[in-house]
Each structure stands twice: as structure tokens, then as C-alpha cells.
Coordinates of C-alpha atoms in Angstrom, one line a residue:
M24 CA -8.0 -6.0 72.7
A25 CA -10.4 -3.5 74.1
G26 CA -11.7 -2.6 70.7
M27 CA -8.2 -2.3 69.1
T28 CA -7.2 -5.2 66.8
N29 CA -3.8 -4.1 65.5
F30 CA -2.3 -2.0 68.3
R31 CA -1.3 -4.3 71.2
V32 CA -0.9 -2.7 74.6
C33 CA -0.2 -3.9 78.1
V34 CA -0.3 -2.0 81.5
L35 CA 2.5 -1.5 83.9
I36 CA 1.6 -0.9 87.6
P37 CA 4.4 0.0 90.0
A38 CA 3.4 -0.9 93.5
F39 CA 4.6 -0.4 97.1
N40 CA 2.6 -1.5 100.1
E41 CA -0.7 -1.5 98.1
E42 CA -2.3 -4.6 99.7
K43 CA -5.6 -2.8 100.1
N44 CA -6.0 -1.8 96.5
I45 CA -3.7 -3.7 94.1
R46 CA -5.9 -6.7 93.5
R47 CA -9.0 -4.8 92.6
V48 CA -7.0 -2.4 90.4
V49 CA -5.3 -5.3 88.5
M50 CA -8.6 -7.2 88.1
A51 CA -10.3 -4.1 86.7
V52 CA -7.6 -3.8 84.1
R53 CA -7.7 -7.5 83.3
E54 CA -11.5 -7.2 82.8
K55 CA -10.8 -4.7 80.1
G56 CA -8.6 -7.3 78.3
Y57 CA -5.2 -5.9 79.0
P58 CA -2.2 -7.9 80.2
V59 CA -0.6 -6.4 83.3
I60 CA 2.9 -6.1 84.6
V61 CA 3.1 -5.5 88.3
A62 CA 6.5 -4.1 89.4
D63 CA 6.5 -4.5 93.2
D64 CA 9.0 -2.2 94.9
G65 CA 10.0 -4.3 97.9
S66 CA 6.6 -4.1 99.6
R67 CA 6.5 -5.1 103.3
D68 CA 2.9 -6.0 103.3
S69 CA 0.9 -8.6 101.3
T70 CA 0.9 -6.8 98.0
V71 CA 2.8 -9.5 96.2
G72 CA 0.6 -12.2 97.5
E73 CA -2.5 -10.3 96.4
V74 CA -1.5 -10.6 92.7
R75 CA 0.7 -13.7 92.6
G76 CA -0.7 -16.3 90.2
L77 CA -3.4 -14.1 88.6
E78 CA -4.0 -15.0 85.0
G79 CA -2.6 -12.5 82.5
V80 CA -0.3 -10.8 85.1
W81 CA 3.5 -10.8 85.2
L82 CA 4.8 -10.1 88.7
L83 CA 8.3 -8.5 89.1
T84 CA 9.6 -8.4 92.7
A85 CA 12.4 -6.5 94.4
D86 CA 14.2 -7.5 97.6
E87 CA 14.1 -4.0 99.0
N88 CA 12.4 -0.6 98.4
E89 CA 14.3 1.2 95.7
G90 CA 11.8 3.9 94.6
K91 CA 9.0 4.2 92.0
G92 CA 11.5 5.1 89.3
A93 CA 13.4 1.9 89.8
A94 CA 10.2 -0.1 89.7
I95 CA 9.1 1.6 86.5
R96 CA 12.5 1.1 84.9
R97 CA 12.4 -2.7 85.7
G98 CA 8.8 -2.8 84.2
V99 CA 9.9 -1.0 81.0
D100 CA 12.8 -3.3 80.5
F101 CA 10.5 -6.3 80.9
F102 CA 8.0 -4.7 78.5
L103 CA 10.6 -4.2 75.8
K104 CA 11.3 -8.0 75.8
K105 CA 7.6 -8.6 75.0
D106 CA 5.7 -8.2 71.7
F107 CA 3.6 -5.1 72.4
D108 CA 3.2 -1.8 70.6
G109 CA 2.5 0.4 73.6
L110 CA 2.7 0.6 77.4
I111 CA 0.2 2.3 79.7
L112 CA 1.4 3.2 83.2
M113 CA -1.0 3.6 86.1
D114 CA -0.7 3.6 89.9
G115 CA -1.8 0.8 92.1
D116 CA -3.6 2.9 94.7
G117 CA -7.0 3.1 92.8
Q118 CA -6.7 6.8 91.9
H119 CA -6.7 6.0 88.1
D120 CA -9.9 4.9 86.4
P121 CA -9.5 1.8 84.3
E122 CA -12.4 3.0 82.2
E123 CA -10.1 5.6 80.8
L124 CA -7.5 3.1 79.5
R125 CA -9.1 3.2 76.1
L126 CA -8.3 7.0 75.8
F127 CA -4.6 6.2 76.0
V128 CA -4.9 3.4 73.5
D129 CA -6.7 5.7 71.1
A130 CA -4.1 8.4 71.5
L131 CA -1.2 6.2 70.7
S132 CA -2.8 4.1 68.0
N133 CA -3.8 7.0 65.8
G134 CA -0.1 7.9 65.4
T135 CA -0.4 11.6 66.4
V136 CA 1.6 11.3 69.7
D137 CA 4.4 9.1 71.0
V138 CA 3.7 9.8 74.7
A139 CA 0.1 10.4 76.0
L140 CA 0.0 12.1 79.4
G141 CA -3.0 12.1 81.6
N142 CA -4.2 15.6 82.4
R143 CA -6.2 16.1 85.6
M144 CA -5.7 19.9 85.7
N145 CA -8.8 20.9 83.7
N146 CA -10.9 19.6 86.6
P147 CA -8.7 18.8 89.6
V148 CA -11.6 18.0 91.9
G149 CA -10.3 16.6 95.2
M150 CA -6.6 17.3 94.5
P151 CA -5.0 18.8 97.6
F152 CA -4.2 22.5 97.1
I153 CA -0.4 22.2 97.7
R154 CA -0.2 19.4 95.1
R155 CA -2.2 21.4 92.6
L156 CA 0.0 24.4 93.1
T157 CA 3.2 22.4 92.9
N158 CA 2.1 20.5 89.8
R159 CA 1.2 23.6 87.9
F160 CA 4.5 25.2 88.7
M161 CA 6.5 22.1 87.8
S162 CA 4.5 21.5 84.6
G163 CA 5.0 25.1 83.5
L164 CA 8.7 24.9 84.0
L165 CA 9.0 21.5 82.3
S166 CA 7.0 22.8 79.3
V167 CA 9.6 25.6 78.8
V168 CA 12.5 23.2 79.0
A169 CA 10.9 20.6 76.8
G170 CA 9.6 23.0 74.3
Q171 CA 6.2 21.3 74.3
K172 CA 3.0 22.0 76.3
I173 CA 2.9 19.7 79.3
A174 CA -0.2 20.2 81.3
D175 CA 0.2 17.7 84.1
S176 CA 3.8 16.6 84.4
Q177 CA 3.3 14.6 87.7
C178 CA 0.4 12.5 86.5
G179 CA 1.4 8.8 86.8
Y180 CA -1.4 7.8 84.4
R181 CA 0.4 7.9 81.0
A182 CA 1.3 5.8 78.0
A183 CA 4.1 5.6 75.4
T184 CA 4.8 3.7 72.2
R185 CA 7.3 0.9 72.1
R186 CA 9.5 3.0 69.8
A187 CA 9.7 5.9 72.3
L188 CA 10.4 3.7 75.3
A189 CA 13.1 1.8 73.3
E190 CA 15.0 5.1 72.7
I191 CA 14.3 7.0 76.0
L192 CA 17.1 6.5 78.5
L193 CA 15.7 6.5 82.1
K194 CA 18.1 6.7 85.0
T195 CA 16.3 8.1 88.1
D196 CA 15.0 5.9 90.9
R197 CA 12.2 7.9 92.5
F198 CA 9.3 10.2 91.6
E199 CA 11.5 12.5 89.4
I200 CA 11.1 9.7 86.8
E201 CA 7.7 11.3 85.9
S202 CA 9.6 14.4 84.6
E203 CA 12.6 12.5 83.3
M204 CA 10.4 10.4 81.0
L205 CA 8.8 13.5 79.5
L206 CA 12.0 15.5 79.1
E207 CA 13.9 12.6 77.5
A208 CA 11.1 12.0 75.1
S209 CA 11.1 15.6 74.1
R210 CA 14.9 15.7 73.7
R211 CA 14.7 12.7 71.3
G212 CA 12.0 14.4 69.2
F213 CA 9.0 12.5 70.3
K214 CA 5.6 14.2 70.4
I215 CA 3.9 14.5 73.8
G216 CA 0.1 14.9 74.0
S217 CA -2.4 15.1 76.8
V218 CA -5.5 12.9 77.5
P219 CA -8.1 14.5 79.8
I220 CA -8.8 12.3 82.8
H221 CA -10.1 12.5 86.3
S222 CA -8.6 11.0 89.5
V223 CA -10.3 9.3 92.3
Y224 CA -9.2 10.7 95.7
E225 CA -10.2 8.4 98.4
G226 CA -8.4 10.1 101.3
G227 CA -5.3 7.9 101.1
K228 CA -2.0 9.4 102.0
S229 CA 0.2 10.2 98.9
E230 CA 3.8 8.9 98.9
I231 CA 4.8 12.2 97.2
N232 CA 6.5 14.7 99.5
P233 CA 6.0 18.1 97.9
L234 CA 9.2 19.6 99.3
K235 CA 11.5 16.7 99.0
D236 CA 10.3 15.6 95.6
T237 CA 10.3 19.1 94.2
W238 CA 13.9 19.4 95.3
R239 CA 14.7 16.1 93.5
F240 CA 13.0 17.6 90.5
F241 CA 15.2 20.6 90.5
K242 CA 18.3 18.5 91.0
F243 CA 17.3 16.4 88.1
L244 CA 16.5 19.4 85.9
C245 CA 19.8 21.1 86.7
G246 CA 21.9 17.9 86.7

């Protein structure tokens, strides 16, 4: 698969109201040879219809919007019932380049890291200033708590081995799951590494609220 013969990977895409982007994102991933899990988070548009029935795609649906964290947890649970060695997470809004999937596969398959985190901060072209500032602050704080260098803690483009995901206990329902995953991996002794990536900012409105989600991050960190 995608140049790797012994390390089997699939891609998890949590999605909420992504009817404009989800099909092209999923098809781009499928063209690279990766099976896809789409975990819909109670979308109120035609997101589900855009991917239903696509070959090589598992569709998980929810009756109501529960949050990105809840969608990821459902996707991870489904992944652990399948026979794959690693899982790559990417967003459904088109801001993650499928051409970079191979970087995550390489990072996991060579055995040097258990979690590979996308890092946009070396060249954050197009990233809104407030997000850049908040991300650097939160990443620095999380690095101290985790005892490992975490360059871009809020990046949704990331990957983990089956072994790591089987041991990590995820509980949160919303965007704080990005931090929870890293912190839990560190607590359990897993090595976190970074993969340099770029993001495609097309002017879409982010679902992340810098104030509200930073507050959730602190509540999680101090909880």
C-alpha cells in the first residue's frame, strides 16, 4: 500500500458539515491506496450522502453532533477492530495534503516513533495570527507537561501505531482530544515525533474557537 508492503495503514476522517469538501478529500486518499474511515459527527448537510457507498470507505454516523473528540473516539474504536498496523487522522475540510500521507507511514513504519504529529509551524503560511500565537503557547505548555518536544499540538493531521492507540485512553468529546491524545501517549511511555507538513488555507471558517477551546484545554490539563 502506497509503497509499504508490510505496514498496513488506514485513514480516519472525522467530519461535520463538510459536504463541499469531503468527497474530494476521501477520493484523494483512496487514490493513494488507503482505506478510509469517515466518522460523521451528526452533519446536518449532505456530508453522509457524499461518501455513502464509496469503495474502500467505512462510514460511521451519529444521530447528533457530539464533537470532534467523540467522532475520533468512535473511529479509533472501529479501527481497533480491524487488522491495521497504524492509523492516520486527517480533517475533512481539505486543509491537509493527501500527498503527505506517505510521510506519516514512513514515520510509523521505521519504528522510531509511536505517534507522528504533523508540524505546520516551521512554515505557517496562511495560518491566522491568533491561531499561530495560541498554538505556539499551547504546544509549549504541553511540551513541558509531556516531557517531550511537541511542536504543533493542535494539528489534526497525525498518526499513531495500533499498539499506542490500544493503550491510550481517550475520554474527551471536543477539540481538546488533540492534546489529550498526545499527553496520554506520553504518560504511557510512547515516543512522539514530528512530521513537517504544510496546510492549505482556502478561506474557510475554522470550527475552532480560540478562547473557548483554549479554556477547554486548560480545564483538561488541570482536571
